[in-house]
Tab-separated table of C-alpha atoms in Angstrom:
chain	number	residue	atom	x	y	z
L	1	UNK	CA	0.250	0.221	-0.221
L	2	UNK	CA	1.393	3.384	-1.049
L	3	UNK	CA	2.065	6.103	1.778
L	4	UNK	CA	0.495	8.203	0.346
L	5	UNK	CA	-2.722	7.548	-2.238
L	6	UNK	CA	-4.728	10.130	-4.560
L	7	UNK	CA	-7.227	9.111	-7.483
L	8	UNK	CA	-5.470	9.954	-10.082
L	9	UNK	CA	-8.154	11.039	-11.997
L	10	UNK	CA	-9.271	13.214	-14.883
L	11	UNK	CA	-11.714	14.928	-13.170
L	12	UNK	CA	-13.937	16.401	-15.878
L	13	UNK	CA	-15.997	19.111	-14.323
L	14	UNK	CA	-17.834	22.380	-16.566
L	15	UNK	CA	-16.709	26.409	-15.408
L	16	UNK	CA	-18.240	26.824	-11.758
L	17	UNK	CA	-18.874	23.583	-10.657
L	18	UNK	CA	-17.561	23.037	-7.556
L	19	UNK	CA	-15.280	19.584	-7.217
L	20	UNK	CA	-13.732	18.109	-3.873
L	21	UNK	CA	-10.570	15.316	-3.625
L	22	UNK	CA	-9.842	13.340	-1.402
L	23	UNK	CA	-6.362	12.272	-0.785
L	24	UNK	CA	-5.497	9.533	2.179
L	25	UNK	CA	-2.634	8.520	4.088
L	26	UNK	CA	-1.204	5.722	5.891
L	27	UNK	CA	1.353	6.593	8.822
L	28	UNK	CA	-1.406	8.462	11.309
L	29	UNK	CA	1.746	9.553	12.886
L	30	UNK	CA	2.414	12.393	9.718
L	31	UNK	CA	2.521	15.963	10.932
L	32	UNK	CA	2.212	18.174	7.943
L	33	UNK	CA	-0.046	18.636	5.350
L	34	UNK	CA	-0.333	20.533	2.196
L	35	UNK	CA	-1.933	20.709	-1.137
L	36	UNK	CA	0.306	21.428	-4.480
L	37	UNK	CA	-0.990	22.422	-7.476
L	38	UNK	CA	1.474	21.720	-10.888
L	39	UNK	CA	0.761	22.987	-13.661
L	40	UNK	CA	1.600	20.222	-17.194
L	41	UNK	CA	4.894	20.549	-17.515
L	42	UNK	CA	5.631	22.985	-14.492
L	43	UNK	CA	7.015	22.712	-11.748
L	44	UNK	CA	5.340	21.771	-7.806
L	45	UNK	CA	3.918	25.292	-6.174
L	46	UNK	CA	2.684	25.399	-3.328
L	47	UNK	CA	-0.607	26.173	-2.703
L	48	UNK	CA	-2.192	25.662	0.862
L	49	UNK	CA	-0.917	24.027	3.978
L	50	UNK	CA	-3.682	21.851	5.702
L	51	UNK	CA	-4.723	21.867	9.686
L	52	UNK	CA	-6.634	20.594	11.895
L	53	UNK	CA	-9.157	23.299	12.432
L	54	UNK	CA	-9.928	23.509	8.305
L	55	UNK	CA	-8.977	26.344	6.457
L	56	UNK	CA	-9.647	28.463	3.269
L	57	UNK	CA	-8.276	30.572	0.922
L	58	UNK	CA	-10.745	32.089	-1.459
L	59	UNK	CA	-12.145	29.470	-3.651
L	60	UNK	CA	-10.274	26.983	-2.741
L	61	UNK	CA	-10.552	24.815	1.414
L	62	UNK	CA	-8.495	22.219	2.525
L	63	UNK	CA	-9.802	19.560	5.234
L	64	UNK	CA	-7.721	17.212	7.520
L	65	UNK	CA	-9.732	14.029	9.096
L	66	UNK	CA	-6.783	12.754	11.283
L	67	UNK	CA	-9.515	10.051	12.257
L	68	UNK	CA	-9.783	8.957	8.622
L	69	UNK	CA	-6.120	9.336	8.128
L	70	UNK	CA	-7.226	11.863	5.092
L	71	UNK	CA	-7.169	15.164	3.569
L	72	UNK	CA	-8.968	16.978	0.991
L	73	UNK	CA	-9.599	20.021	-0.890
L	74	UNK	CA	-12.862	21.713	-2.689
L	75	UNK	CA	-12.519	24.467	-5.755
L	76	UNK	CA	-15.935	25.795	-6.005
L	77	UNK	CA	-16.885	28.128	-8.436
L	78	UNK	CA	-14.064	26.590	-11.358
L	79	UNK	CA	-12.043	28.741	-13.111
L	80	UNK	CA	-10.443	27.078	-16.716
L	81	UNK	CA	-7.316	28.277	-14.964
L	82	UNK	CA	-7.503	25.415	-11.997
L	83	UNK	CA	-6.805	22.334	-14.960
L	84	UNK	CA	-4.036	21.354	-12.964
L	85	UNK	CA	-2.357	18.389	-11.091
L	86	UNK	CA	-3.050	18.653	-7.737
L	87	UNK	CA	-0.632	17.137	-5.135
L	88	UNK	CA	-1.461	15.737	-1.925
L	89	UNK	CA	2.469	16.070	0.531
L	90	UNK	CA	2.344	14.444	4.038
L	91	UNK	CA	5.232	14.525	6.161
L	92	UNK	CA	6.879	13.204	9.206
L	93	UNK	CA	9.095	14.732	12.234
L	94	UNK	CA	11.756	16.487	10.922
L	95	UNK	CA	13.408	14.687	8.080
L	96	UNK	CA	13.182	15.649	4.433
L	97	UNK	CA	13.107	11.958	3.576
L	98	UNK	CA	9.239	11.735	5.412
L	99	UNK	CA	8.474	14.474	2.971
L	100	UNK	CA	5.729	12.219	0.632
L	101	UNK	CA	4.598	13.395	-2.233
L	102	UNK	CA	1.208	12.012	-3.800
L	103	UNK	CA	0.932	11.488	-7.205
L	104	UNK	CA	-1.409	13.437	-8.187
L	105	UNK	CA	-4.905	14.016	-9.276
L	106	UNK	CA	-5.495	15.414	-12.819
L	107	UNK	CA	-8.439	18.358	-13.109
L	108	UNK	CA	-9.857	19.213	-16.195
L	109	UNK	CA	-11.982	21.867	-16.330
L	110	UNK	CA	-14.712	22.832	-19.630
L	111	UNK	CA	-15.574	25.663	-20.512
I	1	UNK	CA	14.225	37.263	-7.646
I	2	UNK	CA	14.522	34.385	-9.019
I	3	UNK	CA	14.155	31.607	-6.055
I	4	UNK	CA	15.646	28.477	-7.109
I	5	UNK	CA	17.440	28.500	-11.094
I	6	UNK	CA	18.457	24.835	-12.963
I	7	UNK	CA	19.924	23.511	-15.376
I	8	UNK	CA	19.828	22.687	-18.275
I	9	UNK	CA	16.261	22.376	-19.191
I	10	UNK	CA	16.689	19.224	-21.321
I	11	UNK	CA	19.233	16.722	-22.178
I	12	UNK	CA	19.492	13.656	-24.063
I	13	UNK	CA	22.547	10.772	-22.907
I	14	UNK	CA	23.395	7.669	-24.445
I	15	UNK	CA	23.808	4.625	-22.206
I	16	UNK	CA	27.026	4.911	-19.360
I	17	UNK	CA	27.940	9.324	-20.526
I	18	UNK	CA	27.630	10.948	-17.622
I	19	UNK	CA	26.478	14.726	-16.500
I	20	UNK	CA	25.778	17.554	-14.035
I	21	UNK	CA	22.314	18.071	-13.308
I	22	UNK	CA	23.061	22.235	-11.353
I	23	UNK	CA	20.549	23.694	-9.014
I	24	UNK	CA	21.169	27.705	-7.104
I	25	UNK	CA	18.584	29.139	-4.796
I	26	UNK	CA	19.065	32.980	-3.880
I	27	UNK	CA	16.415	32.420	-1.259
I	28	UNK	CA	19.294	31.689	1.812
I	29	UNK	CA	17.564	28.526	2.183
I	30	UNK	CA	19.344	26.079	4.202
I	31	UNK	CA	17.599	22.830	2.287
I	32	UNK	CA	17.550	21.851	-0.966
I	33	UNK	CA	16.364	18.619	-2.208
I	34	UNK	CA	16.632	16.336	-5.612
I	35	UNK	CA	13.592	14.723	-6.954
I	36	UNK	CA	12.079	12.243	-9.837
I	37	UNK	CA	9.284	12.231	-11.528
I	38	UNK	CA	7.477	9.885	-12.957
I	39	UNK	CA	4.064	9.300	-14.926
I	40	UNK	CA	2.205	7.354	-12.274
I	41	UNK	CA	4.852	7.577	-9.712
I	42	UNK	CA	4.542	10.814	-7.536
I	43	UNK	CA	8.301	13.215	-6.403
I	44	UNK	CA	10.093	10.499	-5.254
I	45	UNK	CA	13.425	11.745	-3.164
I	46	UNK	CA	16.936	10.884	-4.689
I	47	UNK	CA	19.306	13.245	-2.209
I	48	UNK	CA	18.583	16.240	0.393
I	49	UNK	CA	21.025	18.582	2.035
I	50	UNK	CA	19.859	19.567	5.408
I	51	UNK	CA	22.887	22.830	5.263
I	52	UNK	CA	26.209	23.161	3.516
I	53	UNK	CA	28.723	20.536	4.312
I	54	UNK	CA	25.689	17.931	4.930
I	55	UNK	CA	23.683	15.379	2.181
I	56	UNK	CA	21.830	12.652	2.913
I	57	UNK	CA	20.331	9.723	0.951
I	58	UNK	CA	16.063	9.619	-0.155
I	59	UNK	CA	14.117	6.953	-1.198
I	60	UNK	CA	15.732	6.181	-4.713
I	61	UNK	CA	19.714	7.381	-4.498
I	62	UNK	CA	21.678	4.445	-7.092
I	63	UNK	CA	23.097	5.696	-9.828
I	64	UNK	CA	23.672	9.004	-8.384
I	65	UNK	CA	26.418	11.414	-6.371
I	66	UNK	CA	25.368	15.329	-5.047
I	67	UNK	CA	27.609	17.923	-4.127
I	68	UNK	CA	26.415	20.608	-2.459
I	69	UNK	CA	28.998	23.259	-3.146
I	70	UNK	CA	27.904	26.022	-0.617
I	71	UNK	CA	24.703	27.304	0.971
I	72	UNK	CA	22.802	28.846	-2.499
I	73	UNK	CA	24.576	25.628	-5.209
I	74	UNK	CA	23.617	21.695	-5.485
I	75	UNK	CA	24.340	19.890	-7.988
I	76	UNK	CA	23.608	16.246	-9.424
I	77	UNK	CA	25.774	13.833	-11.178
I	78	UNK	CA	24.850	11.064	-12.800
I	79	UNK	CA	28.319	9.409	-13.568
I	80	UNK	CA	26.980	6.108	-15.997
I	81	UNK	CA	23.168	7.099	-17.095
I	82	UNK	CA	20.666	4.588	-17.720
I	83	UNK	CA	17.762	4.244	-19.525
I	84	UNK	CA	16.117	3.658	-15.977
I	85	UNK	CA	16.612	7.417	-15.032
I	86	UNK	CA	14.939	8.845	-17.858
I	87	UNK	CA	12.689	11.253	-15.869
I	88	UNK	CA	12.207	14.760	-15.111
I	89	UNK	CA	14.440	16.271	-12.314
I	90	UNK	CA	13.474	18.770	-10.004
I	91	UNK	CA	15.337	20.397	-7.511
I	92	UNK	CA	13.979	22.368	-4.459
I	93	UNK	CA	14.753	24.408	-1.768
I	94	UNK	CA	13.266	24.788	1.600
I	95	UNK	CA	13.760	26.902	5.017
I	96	UNK	CA	13.953	25.725	8.131
I	97	UNK	CA	13.492	27.558	10.697
I	98	UNK	CA	10.871	26.105	12.618
I	99	UNK	CA	9.032	22.491	12.014
I	100	UNK	CA	6.327	23.757	9.890
I	101	UNK	CA	8.493	25.732	7.688
I	102	UNK	CA	11.137	23.016	7.001
I	103	UNK	CA	8.631	21.253	4.438
I	104	UNK	CA	7.130	24.209	2.430
I	105	UNK	CA	9.245	23.430	-0.646
I	106	UNK	CA	10.490	25.782	-3.231
I	107	UNK	CA	11.248	23.722	-7.068
I	108	UNK	CA	13.081	24.508	-10.149
I	109	UNK	CA	11.847	24.459	-13.319
I	110	UNK	CA	13.110	20.973	-14.188
I	111	UNK	CA	14.780	19.018	-15.937
I	112	UNK	CA	13.654	16.900	-18.517
I	113	UNK	CA	16.486	13.827	-19.039
I	114	UNK	CA	15.954	11.411	-21.691
I	115	UNK	CA	18.806	8.259	-22.036
I	116	UNK	CA	18.557	5.959	-24.455
């Protein structure tokens, strides 16, 4: 079983729709959680951190459920520019080797 | 502000050839990383350097060597390239003044490497 698992998609939704995807992790001792965005043939860029209390940044909401060991990303009123691959990142204690990337979920927004 | 700069952007090698990927950051970060990204595999850590003068193996270090030349620069060397090393390589850096900062990674634009 992979340490971090994501539905690879693709998710194909119309502009203006709300879309959500999850990421599950296997290590209950995981410490920090992030969503990165990666455009086609580009580098990953940090989208947002994920906290137990949940956090919101404009149209994006991230949630963490420690009991069920998953994090989620919700995108409201989706735009064409949201088309990208979204990478879930889970980290452990104080070691770079404990930064685990999911393989990503592809999102395509259609006009 | 350039951020993380890596070169080259593209490279084609023949099996057995050697090459060095260069990476430099201008954000005064302590930690630097080399990842490879393959379809369906996510990013996998090759080597990292928590500070100038230190390097450590990641998940997939075989066939690679690294040098942390100074605080700014972290290079990745393939001594004898193999087709299995065909991949997209990303350099990254992070601040680590506190635990949460460590994991916020800033990436270079990547190197597409093909080994024939």
